[in-house]
Short mmCIF file of C-alpha atoms in Angstrom, two decimals:
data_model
loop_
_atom_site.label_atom_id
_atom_site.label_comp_id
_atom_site.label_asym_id
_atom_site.label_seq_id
_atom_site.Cartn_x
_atom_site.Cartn_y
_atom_site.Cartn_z
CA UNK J 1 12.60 180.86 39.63
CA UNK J 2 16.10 180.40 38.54
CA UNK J 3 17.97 183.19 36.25
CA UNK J 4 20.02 181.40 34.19
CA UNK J 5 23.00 182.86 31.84
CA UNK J 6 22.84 182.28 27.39
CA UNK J 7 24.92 183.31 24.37
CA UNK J 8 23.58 186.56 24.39
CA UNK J 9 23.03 187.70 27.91
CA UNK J 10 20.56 186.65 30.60
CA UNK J 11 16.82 184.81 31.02
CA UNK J 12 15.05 183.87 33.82
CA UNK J 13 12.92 181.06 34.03
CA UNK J 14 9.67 180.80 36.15
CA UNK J 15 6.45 179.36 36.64
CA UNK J 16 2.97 180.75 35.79
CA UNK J 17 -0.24 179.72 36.15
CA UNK J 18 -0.35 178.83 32.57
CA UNK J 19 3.00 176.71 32.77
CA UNK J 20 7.04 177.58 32.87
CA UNK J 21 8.11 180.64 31.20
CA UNK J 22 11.49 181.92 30.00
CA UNK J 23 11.49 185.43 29.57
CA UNK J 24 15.20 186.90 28.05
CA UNK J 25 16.52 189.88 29.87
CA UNK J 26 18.26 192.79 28.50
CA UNK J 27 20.89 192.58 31.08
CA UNK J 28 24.85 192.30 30.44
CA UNK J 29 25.61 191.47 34.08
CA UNK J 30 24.24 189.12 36.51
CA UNK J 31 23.54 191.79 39.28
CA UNK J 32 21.93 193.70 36.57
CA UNK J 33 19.93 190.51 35.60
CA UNK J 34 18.96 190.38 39.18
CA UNK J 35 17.52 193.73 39.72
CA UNK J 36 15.26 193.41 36.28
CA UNK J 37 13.79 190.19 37.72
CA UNK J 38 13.21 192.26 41.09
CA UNK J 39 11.80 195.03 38.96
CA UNK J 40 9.41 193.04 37.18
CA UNK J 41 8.15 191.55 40.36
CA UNK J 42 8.55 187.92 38.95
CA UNK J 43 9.44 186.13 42.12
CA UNK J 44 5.78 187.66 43.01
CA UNK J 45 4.26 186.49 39.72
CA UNK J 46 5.59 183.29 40.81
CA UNK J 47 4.43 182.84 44.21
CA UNK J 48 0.71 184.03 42.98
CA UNK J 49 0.66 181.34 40.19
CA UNK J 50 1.77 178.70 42.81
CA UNK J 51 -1.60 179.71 44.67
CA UNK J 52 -3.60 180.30 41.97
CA UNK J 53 -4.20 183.48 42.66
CA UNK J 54 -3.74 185.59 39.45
CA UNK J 55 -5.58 185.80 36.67
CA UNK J 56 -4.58 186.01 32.62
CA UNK J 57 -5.06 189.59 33.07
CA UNK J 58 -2.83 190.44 35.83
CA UNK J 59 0.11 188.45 35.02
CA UNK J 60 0.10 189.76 31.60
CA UNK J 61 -0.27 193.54 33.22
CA UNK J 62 2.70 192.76 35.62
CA UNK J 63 4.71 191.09 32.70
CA UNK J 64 4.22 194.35 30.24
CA UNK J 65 3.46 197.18 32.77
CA UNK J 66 0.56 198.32 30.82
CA UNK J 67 -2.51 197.07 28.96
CA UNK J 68 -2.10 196.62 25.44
CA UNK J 69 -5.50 197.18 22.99
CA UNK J 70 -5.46 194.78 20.04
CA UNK J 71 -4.91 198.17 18.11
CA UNK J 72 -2.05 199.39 19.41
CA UNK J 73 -0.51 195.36 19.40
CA UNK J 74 -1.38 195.32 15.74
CA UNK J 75 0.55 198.36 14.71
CA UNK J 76 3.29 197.48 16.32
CA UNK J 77 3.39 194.15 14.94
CA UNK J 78 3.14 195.85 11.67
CA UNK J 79 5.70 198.19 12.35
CA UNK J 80 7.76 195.52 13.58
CA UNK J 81 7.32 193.62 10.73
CA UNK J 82 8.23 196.34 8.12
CA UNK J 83 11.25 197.34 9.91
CA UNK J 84 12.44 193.50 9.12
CA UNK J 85 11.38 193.94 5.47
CA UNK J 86 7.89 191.63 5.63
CA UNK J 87 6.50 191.42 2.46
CA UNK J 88 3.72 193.63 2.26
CA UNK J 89 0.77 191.78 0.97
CA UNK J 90 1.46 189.42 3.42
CA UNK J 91 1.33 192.14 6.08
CA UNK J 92 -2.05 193.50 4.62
CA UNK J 93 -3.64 190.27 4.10
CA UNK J 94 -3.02 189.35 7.83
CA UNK J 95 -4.03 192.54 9.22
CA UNK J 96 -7.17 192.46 7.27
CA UNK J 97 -7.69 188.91 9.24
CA UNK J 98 -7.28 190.24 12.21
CA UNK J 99 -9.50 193.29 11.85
CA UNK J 100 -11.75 190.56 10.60
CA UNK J 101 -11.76 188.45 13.84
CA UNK J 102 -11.94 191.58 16.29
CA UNK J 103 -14.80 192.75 14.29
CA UNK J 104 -16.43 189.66 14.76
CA UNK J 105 -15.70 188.38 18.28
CA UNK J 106 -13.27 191.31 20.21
CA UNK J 107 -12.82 194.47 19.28
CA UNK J 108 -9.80 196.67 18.02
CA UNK J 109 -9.96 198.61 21.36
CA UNK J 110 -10.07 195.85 23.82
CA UNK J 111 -7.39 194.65 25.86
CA UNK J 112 -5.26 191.85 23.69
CA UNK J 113 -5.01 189.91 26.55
CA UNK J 114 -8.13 188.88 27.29
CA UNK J 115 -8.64 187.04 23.64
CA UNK J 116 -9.28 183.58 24.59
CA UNK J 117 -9.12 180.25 22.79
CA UNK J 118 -12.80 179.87 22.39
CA UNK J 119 -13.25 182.88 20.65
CA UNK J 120 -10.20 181.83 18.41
CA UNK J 121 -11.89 178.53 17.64
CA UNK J 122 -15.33 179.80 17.11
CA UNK J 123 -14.02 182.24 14.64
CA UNK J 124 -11.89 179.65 12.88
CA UNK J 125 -14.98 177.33 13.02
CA UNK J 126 -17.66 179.44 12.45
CA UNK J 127 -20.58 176.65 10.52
CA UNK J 128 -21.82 179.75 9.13
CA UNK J 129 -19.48 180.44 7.01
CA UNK J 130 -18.81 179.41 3.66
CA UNK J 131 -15.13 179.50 3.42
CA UNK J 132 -12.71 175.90 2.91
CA UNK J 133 -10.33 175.16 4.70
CA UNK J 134 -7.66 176.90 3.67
CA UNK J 135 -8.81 180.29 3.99
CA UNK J 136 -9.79 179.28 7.79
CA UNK J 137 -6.18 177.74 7.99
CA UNK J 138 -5.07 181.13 6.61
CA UNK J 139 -7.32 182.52 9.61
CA UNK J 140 -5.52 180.42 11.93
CA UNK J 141 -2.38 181.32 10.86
CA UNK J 142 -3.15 185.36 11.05
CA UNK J 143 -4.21 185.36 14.92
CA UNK J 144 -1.66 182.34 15.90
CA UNK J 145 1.14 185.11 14.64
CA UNK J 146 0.10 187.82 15.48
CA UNK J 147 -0.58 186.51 19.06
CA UNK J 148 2.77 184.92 19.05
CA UNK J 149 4.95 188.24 19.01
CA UNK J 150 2.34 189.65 21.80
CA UNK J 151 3.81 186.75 24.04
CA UNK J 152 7.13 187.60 23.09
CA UNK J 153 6.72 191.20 23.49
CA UNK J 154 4.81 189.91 26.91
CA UNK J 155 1.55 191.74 26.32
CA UNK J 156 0.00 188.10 27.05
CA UNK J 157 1.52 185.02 29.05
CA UNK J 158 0.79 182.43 26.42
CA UNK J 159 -0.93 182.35 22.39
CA UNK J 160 -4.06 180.53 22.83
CA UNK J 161 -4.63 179.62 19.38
CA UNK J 162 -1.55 177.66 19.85
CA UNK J 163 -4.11 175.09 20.72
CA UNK J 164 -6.91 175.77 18.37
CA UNK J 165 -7.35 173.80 14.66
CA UNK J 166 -9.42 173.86 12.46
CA UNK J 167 -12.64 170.84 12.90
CA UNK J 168 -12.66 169.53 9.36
CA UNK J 169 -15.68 167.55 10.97
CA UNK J 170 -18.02 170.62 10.70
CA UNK J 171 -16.88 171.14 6.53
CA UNK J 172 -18.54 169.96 3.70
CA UNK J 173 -16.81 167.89 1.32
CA UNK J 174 -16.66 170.92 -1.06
CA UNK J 175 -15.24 173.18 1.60
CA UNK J 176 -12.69 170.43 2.57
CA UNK J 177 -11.61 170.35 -1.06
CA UNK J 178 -9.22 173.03 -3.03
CA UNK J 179 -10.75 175.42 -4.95
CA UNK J 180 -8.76 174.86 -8.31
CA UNK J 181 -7.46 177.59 -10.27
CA UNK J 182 -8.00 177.58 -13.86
CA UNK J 183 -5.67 179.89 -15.85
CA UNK J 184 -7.05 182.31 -18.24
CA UNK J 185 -6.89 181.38 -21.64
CA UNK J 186 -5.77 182.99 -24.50
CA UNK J 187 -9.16 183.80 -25.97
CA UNK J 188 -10.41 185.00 -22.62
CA UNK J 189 -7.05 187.08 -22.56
CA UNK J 190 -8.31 188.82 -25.61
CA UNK J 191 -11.29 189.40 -24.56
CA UNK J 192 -10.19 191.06 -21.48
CA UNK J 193 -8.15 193.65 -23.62
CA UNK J 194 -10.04 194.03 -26.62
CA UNK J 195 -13.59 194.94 -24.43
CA UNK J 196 -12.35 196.30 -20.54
CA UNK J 197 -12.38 200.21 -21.79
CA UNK J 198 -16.06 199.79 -22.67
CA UNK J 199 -17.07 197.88 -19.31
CA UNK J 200 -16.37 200.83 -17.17
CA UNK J 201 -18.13 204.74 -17.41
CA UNK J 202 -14.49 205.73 -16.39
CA UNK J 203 -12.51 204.33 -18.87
CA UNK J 204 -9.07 205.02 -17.13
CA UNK J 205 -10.44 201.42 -15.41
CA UNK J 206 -10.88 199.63 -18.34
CA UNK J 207 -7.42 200.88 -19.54
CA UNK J 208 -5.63 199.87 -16.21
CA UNK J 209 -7.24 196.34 -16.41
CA UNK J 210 -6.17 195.92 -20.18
CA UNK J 211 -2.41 197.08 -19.45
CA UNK J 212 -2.29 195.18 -15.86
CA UNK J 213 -3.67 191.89 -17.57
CA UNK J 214 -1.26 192.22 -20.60
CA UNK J 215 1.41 192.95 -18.14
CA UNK J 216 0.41 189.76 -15.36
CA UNK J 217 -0.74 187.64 -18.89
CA UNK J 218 2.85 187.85 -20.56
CA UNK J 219 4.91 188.26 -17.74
CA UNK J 220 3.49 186.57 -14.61
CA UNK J 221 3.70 189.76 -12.54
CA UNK J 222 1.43 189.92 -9.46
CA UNK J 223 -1.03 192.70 -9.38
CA UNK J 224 0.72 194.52 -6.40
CA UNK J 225 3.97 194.41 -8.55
CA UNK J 226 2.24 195.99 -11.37
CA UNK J 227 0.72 198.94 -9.32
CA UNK J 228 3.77 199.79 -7.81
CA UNK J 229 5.90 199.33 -11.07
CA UNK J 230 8.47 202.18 -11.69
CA UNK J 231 9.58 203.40 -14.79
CA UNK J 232 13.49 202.79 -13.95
CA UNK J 233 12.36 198.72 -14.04
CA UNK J 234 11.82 198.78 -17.75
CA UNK J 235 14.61 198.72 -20.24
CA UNK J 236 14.83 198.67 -23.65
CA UNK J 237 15.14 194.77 -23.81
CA UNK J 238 13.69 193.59 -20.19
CA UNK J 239 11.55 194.68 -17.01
CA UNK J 240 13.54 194.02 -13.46
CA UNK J 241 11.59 194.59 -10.55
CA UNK J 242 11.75 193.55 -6.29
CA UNK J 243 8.96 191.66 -6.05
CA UNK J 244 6.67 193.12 -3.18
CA UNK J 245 5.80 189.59 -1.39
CA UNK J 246 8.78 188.03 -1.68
CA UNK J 247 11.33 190.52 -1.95
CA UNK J 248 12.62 188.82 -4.92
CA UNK J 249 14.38 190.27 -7.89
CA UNK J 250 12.85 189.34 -11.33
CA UNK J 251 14.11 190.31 -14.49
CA UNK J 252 12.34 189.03 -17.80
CA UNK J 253 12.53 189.69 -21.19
CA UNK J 254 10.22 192.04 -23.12
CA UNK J 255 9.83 192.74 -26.93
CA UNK J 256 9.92 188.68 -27.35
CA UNK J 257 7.75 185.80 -28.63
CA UNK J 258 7.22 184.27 -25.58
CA UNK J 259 6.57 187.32 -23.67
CA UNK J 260 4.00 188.63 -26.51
CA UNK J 261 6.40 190.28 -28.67
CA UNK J 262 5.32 193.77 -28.76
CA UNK J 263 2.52 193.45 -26.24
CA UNK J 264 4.50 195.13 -23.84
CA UNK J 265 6.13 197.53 -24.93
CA UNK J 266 2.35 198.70 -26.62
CA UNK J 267 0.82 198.26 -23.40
CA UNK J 268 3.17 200.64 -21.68
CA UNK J 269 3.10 203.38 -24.73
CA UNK J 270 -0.57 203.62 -23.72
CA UNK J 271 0.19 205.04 -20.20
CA UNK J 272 0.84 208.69 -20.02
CA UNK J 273 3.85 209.52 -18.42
CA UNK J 274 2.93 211.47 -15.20
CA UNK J 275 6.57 212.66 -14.24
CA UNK J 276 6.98 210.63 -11.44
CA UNK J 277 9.16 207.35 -11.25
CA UNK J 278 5.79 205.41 -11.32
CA UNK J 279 4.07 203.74 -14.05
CA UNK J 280 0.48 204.07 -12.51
CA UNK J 281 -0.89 206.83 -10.62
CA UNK J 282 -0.89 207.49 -6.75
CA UNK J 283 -4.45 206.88 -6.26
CA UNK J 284 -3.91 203.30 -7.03
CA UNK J 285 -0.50 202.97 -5.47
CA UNK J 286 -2.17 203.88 -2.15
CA UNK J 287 -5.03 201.25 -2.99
CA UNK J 288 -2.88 198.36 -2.85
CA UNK J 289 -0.98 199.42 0.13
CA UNK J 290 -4.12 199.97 2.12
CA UNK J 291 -5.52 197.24 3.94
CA UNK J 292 -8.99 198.77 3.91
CA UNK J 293 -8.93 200.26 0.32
CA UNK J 294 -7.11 196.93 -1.34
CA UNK J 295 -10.45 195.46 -1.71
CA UNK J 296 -11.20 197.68 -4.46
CA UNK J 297 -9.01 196.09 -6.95
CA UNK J 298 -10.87 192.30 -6.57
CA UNK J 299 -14.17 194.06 -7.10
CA UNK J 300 -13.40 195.58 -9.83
CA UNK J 301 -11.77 193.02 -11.43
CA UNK J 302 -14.98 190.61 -10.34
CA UNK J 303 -17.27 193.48 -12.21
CA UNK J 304 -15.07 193.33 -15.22
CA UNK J 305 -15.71 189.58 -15.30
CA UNK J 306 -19.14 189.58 -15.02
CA UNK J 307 -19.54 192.04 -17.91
CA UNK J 308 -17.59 190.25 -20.19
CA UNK J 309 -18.97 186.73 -18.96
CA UNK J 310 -16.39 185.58 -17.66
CA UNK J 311 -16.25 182.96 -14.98
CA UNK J 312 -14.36 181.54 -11.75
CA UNK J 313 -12.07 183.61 -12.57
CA UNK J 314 -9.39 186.07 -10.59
CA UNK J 315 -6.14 188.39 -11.57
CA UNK J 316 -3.94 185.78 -10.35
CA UNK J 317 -5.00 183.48 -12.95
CA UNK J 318 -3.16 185.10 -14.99
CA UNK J 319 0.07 183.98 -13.34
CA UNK J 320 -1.15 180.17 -13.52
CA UNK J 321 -1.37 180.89 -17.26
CA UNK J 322 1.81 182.40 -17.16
CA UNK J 323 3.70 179.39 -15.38
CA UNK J 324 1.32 177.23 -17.71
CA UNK J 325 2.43 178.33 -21.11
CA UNK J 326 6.25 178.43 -19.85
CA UNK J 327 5.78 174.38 -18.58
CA UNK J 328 7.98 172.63 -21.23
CA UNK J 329 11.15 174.91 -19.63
CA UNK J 330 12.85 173.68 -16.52
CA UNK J 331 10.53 173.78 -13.24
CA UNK J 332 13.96 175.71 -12.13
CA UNK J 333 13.70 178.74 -14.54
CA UNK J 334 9.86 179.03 -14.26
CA UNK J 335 9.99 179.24 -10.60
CA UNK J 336 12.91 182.44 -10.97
CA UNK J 337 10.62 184.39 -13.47
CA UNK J 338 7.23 183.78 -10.95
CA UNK J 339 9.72 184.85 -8.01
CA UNK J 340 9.05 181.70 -6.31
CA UNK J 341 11.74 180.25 -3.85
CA UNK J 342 10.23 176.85 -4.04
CA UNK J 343 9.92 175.12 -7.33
CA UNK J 344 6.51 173.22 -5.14
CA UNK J 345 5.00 175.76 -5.90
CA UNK J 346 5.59 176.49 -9.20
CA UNK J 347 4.88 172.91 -10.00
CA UNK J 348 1.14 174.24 -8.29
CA UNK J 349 0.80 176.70 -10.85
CA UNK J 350 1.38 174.46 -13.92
CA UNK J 351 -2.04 172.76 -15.55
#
C-alpha cells in the first residue's frame, strides 16, 4: 500500500484480489490522507486480498460502507449525470437498458455488486434475440457505463463488462449487417399529413403526428426537440432551440423554400395556444422524459405507419430526409442545422 501525493490532493494505491487499485482521497494533508486510509481499513483490504480471503462482496462493502441495490446506483448515476448536463435521451435510453438487463438477469433491488461478467455476456449475447449488433453494442455500452461510475463511486472493486464483447460468431449475417435507414420521401411526407387525423379515434394524435412530421420533415428537428419546443424558440423569421441530446443551439430559418415555405408557420397556427411557454401539452412533455412512458411515442408512430402502409419506416427518418434534401450545401452547414458536432455523421445521414 503506498499513499502517494497528485495535483489535486492525495490517492492511495493498493492491491486487491482483483488487481492494484488507486482510490483518490479527499484529503488536503498527508496526516489527514493517513487517517482516511486507516478509516477505510485498506491496509486490511490489502492483507485479505494477499490471502485470498475476501470475496467481491466484502471488499466492495468495506470500500463503500454500505450495499448499494442496482436501484439506488442507477439514480444516482442519473442524478449525477443531470447535474453535469447529460443529454437526456441519452440518459433515458441507457436507463431503459439497464432496467432491461436487471429485468432479465438481476434485479433492480439486488446488490450492484454482485453483477458478474457472465451475466453481462449472456445478456449481450443472448442467441435468442433478434437484435444486430449495434443495438447489443449499445447494450454493452449501457452496463459498461453505468458500472464504470459504480467503481469510481466504489460500490464495486472493478466493471466486469470491461471484459465482455460482443461474439459476432453467434450473429447472422443480417444481424451483423446495418439496418439502413431510408428517408421518407416526399410523397410519403404527404401522406403522413394529409391522412394521420383520420388514423387515430383521438384525433389530437393524428394532429400531433402531422405538425411533429412537418416540423422534423422541414427542419430536421428530433422528436424530443419537438415535444419540448417552447413558444419563445419561434420568431417571426426562424426557430432557435437547445437541442435536448446534444445540448446544441440550432437556429433555422422558417417561412422559406427550403424549409417548406409556409409549412411551418401553418403547422404551428394549428396548435392552440395553452398559455404556457410550451408548444405541446404536458401530457406529452412528461412522455418523452419518462423512461417507462417514452415508448409510447414509437408505437404510435409504428400504428400510424401501418395504417397508412407505410413501411421500414421511423420518426427519425425524417431527419435523414432532412440532411438528404440539404446534400448539395457544405457537409459543414448541414451538420450545424442537424446539431451534429461531427460532420461523420452527417455524411451518415445523406443518401
Amino acid at each position: 500500500m503506498k499513499i502517494q501525493k497528485t495535483k489535486t490532493g492525495y490517492s492511495v494505491r493498493y492491491k486487491t484480489e482483483f488487481g492494484v487499485r488507486t482510490t483518490r482521497l479527499s484529503s488536503t494533508s498527508e496526516k489527514e490522507a493517513r487517517k482516511e486510509v486507516k478509516d477505510a481499513k485498506i491496509a486490511e483490504l490489502e492483507a485479505a486480498a494477499n490471502a485470498g480471503a475476501l470475496t467481491m462482496d466484502v471488499i466492495a462493502k468495506m470500500m463503500s460502507g454500505r450495499v448499494m441495490t442496482c436501484q439506488d446506483a442507477l439514480d444516482e448515476w442519473n442524478e449525477w449525470r443531470e447535474s453535469e448536463g447529460k443529454s437526456s435521451n441519452t440518459i433515458n435510453s441507457q436507463t431503459d437498458f439497464i432496467h432491461l438487463f436487471c429485468k432479465a438477469h438481476h434485479g433492480m433491488d439486488k446488490p450492484v455488486n454482485t453483477i458478474t461478467h457472465k451475466m453481462i455476456s449472456k445478456w449481450v449475447n443472448n442467441p435468442k434475440s433478434k437484435v444486430g449488433v449495434s443495438t447489443r453494442n449499445a447494450w454493452l455500452s449501457a452496463i459498461s457505463a453505468f458500472l464504470s461510475f459504480c467503481s469510481t463511486r466504489q460500490y464495486i472493486p472493478k466493471n466486469p463488462a470491461s471484459i465482455v464483447s460482443v461474439n459476432m460468431g453467434k450473429l447472422s449475417h443480417e444481424q451483423k449487417e446495418k439496418k439502413k435507414v431510408v428517408p421518407f420521401t416526399e410523397k410519403e411526407y404527404k401522406k403522413i399529413v394529409n391522412n394521420a387525423s383520420d388514423c387515430f379515434r383521438d384525433e389530437s394524435i393524428g394532429i400531433f403526428w402531422e405538425i411533429a412530421s412537418t416540423l422534423s420533415y422541414w427542419l430536421g428537428l428530433r422528436l424530443s426537440d419537438i415535444v419540448m419546443l417552447e413558444w419563445d424558440s419561434i420568431g417571426d423569421d426562424t426557430i432557435a432551440i437547445w437541442t435536448t441530446k446534444k445540448d446544441t443551439r440550432v437556429e433555422l430559418p422558417i417561412n422559406h423554400e427550403l424549409t417548406g415555405g409556409k409549412a411551418i408557420s401553418n403547422a404551428l397556427a394549428a396548435m392552440p395556444y395553452n398559455e404556457t411557454k410550451y408548444v405541446f401539452p404536458k401530457e406529452l412533455r412528461s412522455r418523452i422524459e419518462n423512461p417507462k412512458k417514452r415508448h409510447y411515442f414509437s408505437q404510435s408512430f409504428r400504428e400510424l405507419m401501418n395504417r397508412l402502409e407505410i413501411e421500414g419506416k421511423s420518426f427519425h427518418c425524417f431527419r435523414h430526409a432532412f440532411a438528404t434534401r440539404h446534400k448539395n450545401l457544405p457537409l459543414e452547414e448541414v451538420a450545424k442545422m442537424l446539431g451534429h458536432k461531427n460532420t461523420k455523421t452527417t455524411k451518415g445521414y445523406t443518401h
